[in-house]
Amino acid sequence: MHKINGPFIPFPEKFWWGTSLSAHQAEGGNNNSWTRWESRPKAIKNQDTSARAAEHWKRFEEDFDNLVWLNANAHRLSLEWSRLEPNPGEWNKGAERTYREMISALIRRKIHPIVCLFHFTLPLWVEDAGGFENTEMINAFVRFASRAQEAFGDLVQDWLTMNEPVVYALGAYGAGVTPPGIKSLPRALKTVGLLMKAHGDAYHVLKAGDPKSQVSFAHHLRVFSARRSISPTDHLMRKLADQVFNWSWYQAIQTGRIQINVPGVFKFEESNPSSFGALDYVGFNYYSRDLVSLNPFTEQKIILSSPKGASKTDMGWEIYPEGLDPLLKRLKSLGFANVPIVITENGLADASDSLRHDFIYSHLKTFLESCERHGLTPGGYLHWSLIDNFEWIDGYYPRFGLFEVDYVSQKRTARQSAHYFRHLGQIWGLVPPAQTES
Ligand code: BGC
């Protein structure tokens, strides 16, 4: 087990140290469900679009040189399904070639690739056929997973079937702020269940292609606290949010049963044997927490907010590193003591780069210490993100990169916090930012 002793906290010997990025947010030149969504008036802040994004599709060699400079040994990317299968059953060899070059460019630099198959974007033909609400499209996704395994399995061992399925379902089918823009809580919750099936089935085809491959999904874990500590209804809503958002997926993995129950709104209970055990490591994204309260007079009933006076990012998200501890404790109690725990995304919008050093330090410290306290194996930390990129409905104003991107010249510049990150990789452990020279 990883042991901590003294102020220098060593990283475990086997530890993914690196960054995360997604295809649509970085590549530029995509044509998918999001591209279409971005063209609607007022869909995206400042009418930004992903058209050029950070031109990662042509600049990945330079970006990966920067990963080497960061002393990273791992990087998470996603494959853009619409590039690889632009029409049903039509496989694009050119896109396959570029992704093979991209992944090989990492391997050449001794950077381990972790590859995600679905990061919020769908080919238009999938979206137009009803996305994951349509069983045939779930099958199409599973076929895509199998095809990706054939095309890249000799280079890739570590997979994520999908990114933040609950966030996707709630945004796309609940709040309706992301494509396809449907506003129906029951449909959103049903989609959560359908995505579980898709994950389970994709997990098994990836494993069938290569039994040695390690497969997971990047879950978004959040802390939910009752806004008014004396309010029983706030506590009830907190429990509900926590159960549906954070834990229903892991329960499906452990029991092979999908259970999503929101009293008075929705109940989905079904046996789904393919979910059972469909996880080789725990991968989760961690950003912030929400205060939860009940407002019976609003349509969605549940109100999320953040505490007044808290330290916040440029997007107004509370910085709450201590929240990692209860989440890790819960993962332990759910029985995930024997698999590596990987933070597959953690980061902040911070254009002035004044908070990022401390953010990295405090989150890593809590992560490593809490893993030790709860008897878990820390398997890696992937910072979101390597470079600034297209932040969905918020466009380009949020700056998440260790490297700043000038969107006119596309020039990359290391932020001060990148020097800190690099230093930690060099000494292979954690020290407070003040001790670091840039
Ligand atoms: C998503 C990323 C996003 C990041 C910051 C995560 O929820 O996976 O695509 O850019 O958060 O908002």
Coordinates of C-alpha atoms and ligand atoms in Angstrom, one line a residue, residues 25 119-120 163-164 220 285 287 317 345 384 391-392 400, ligand 1:
Q25 CA -13.2 20.5 -27.3
H119 CA -17.3 12.4 -24.7
F120 CA -20.7 14.2 -25.2
N163 CA -17.4 10.4 -20.1
E164 CA -19.9 11.6 -17.4
H220 CA -18.5 12.7 -12.5
N285 CA -13.8 13.5 -12.5
Y287 CA -14.6 19.5 -9.7
W317 CA -17.7 26.8 -9.0
E345 CA -10.3 15.0 -14.6
W384 CA -8.2 19.0 -16.9
E391 CA -15.9 24.7 -22.9
W392 CA -19.3 23.6 -24.4
F400 CA -8.7 25.4 -18.0
Ligands
BGC1 C1 -16.2 17.5 -18.8 C2 -15.3 18.3 -19.7 C3 -15.4 19.8 -19.3 C4 -14.9 19.9 -17.8 C5 -15.0 21.3 -17.3 C6 -16.2 17.9 -17.3 O1 -17.5 17.8 -16.8 O2 -15.9 16.1 -18.9 O3 -15.7 18.1 -21.0 O4 -14.6 20.6 -20.1 O5 -15.8 19.2 -17.0 O6 -16.2 21.8 -17.3

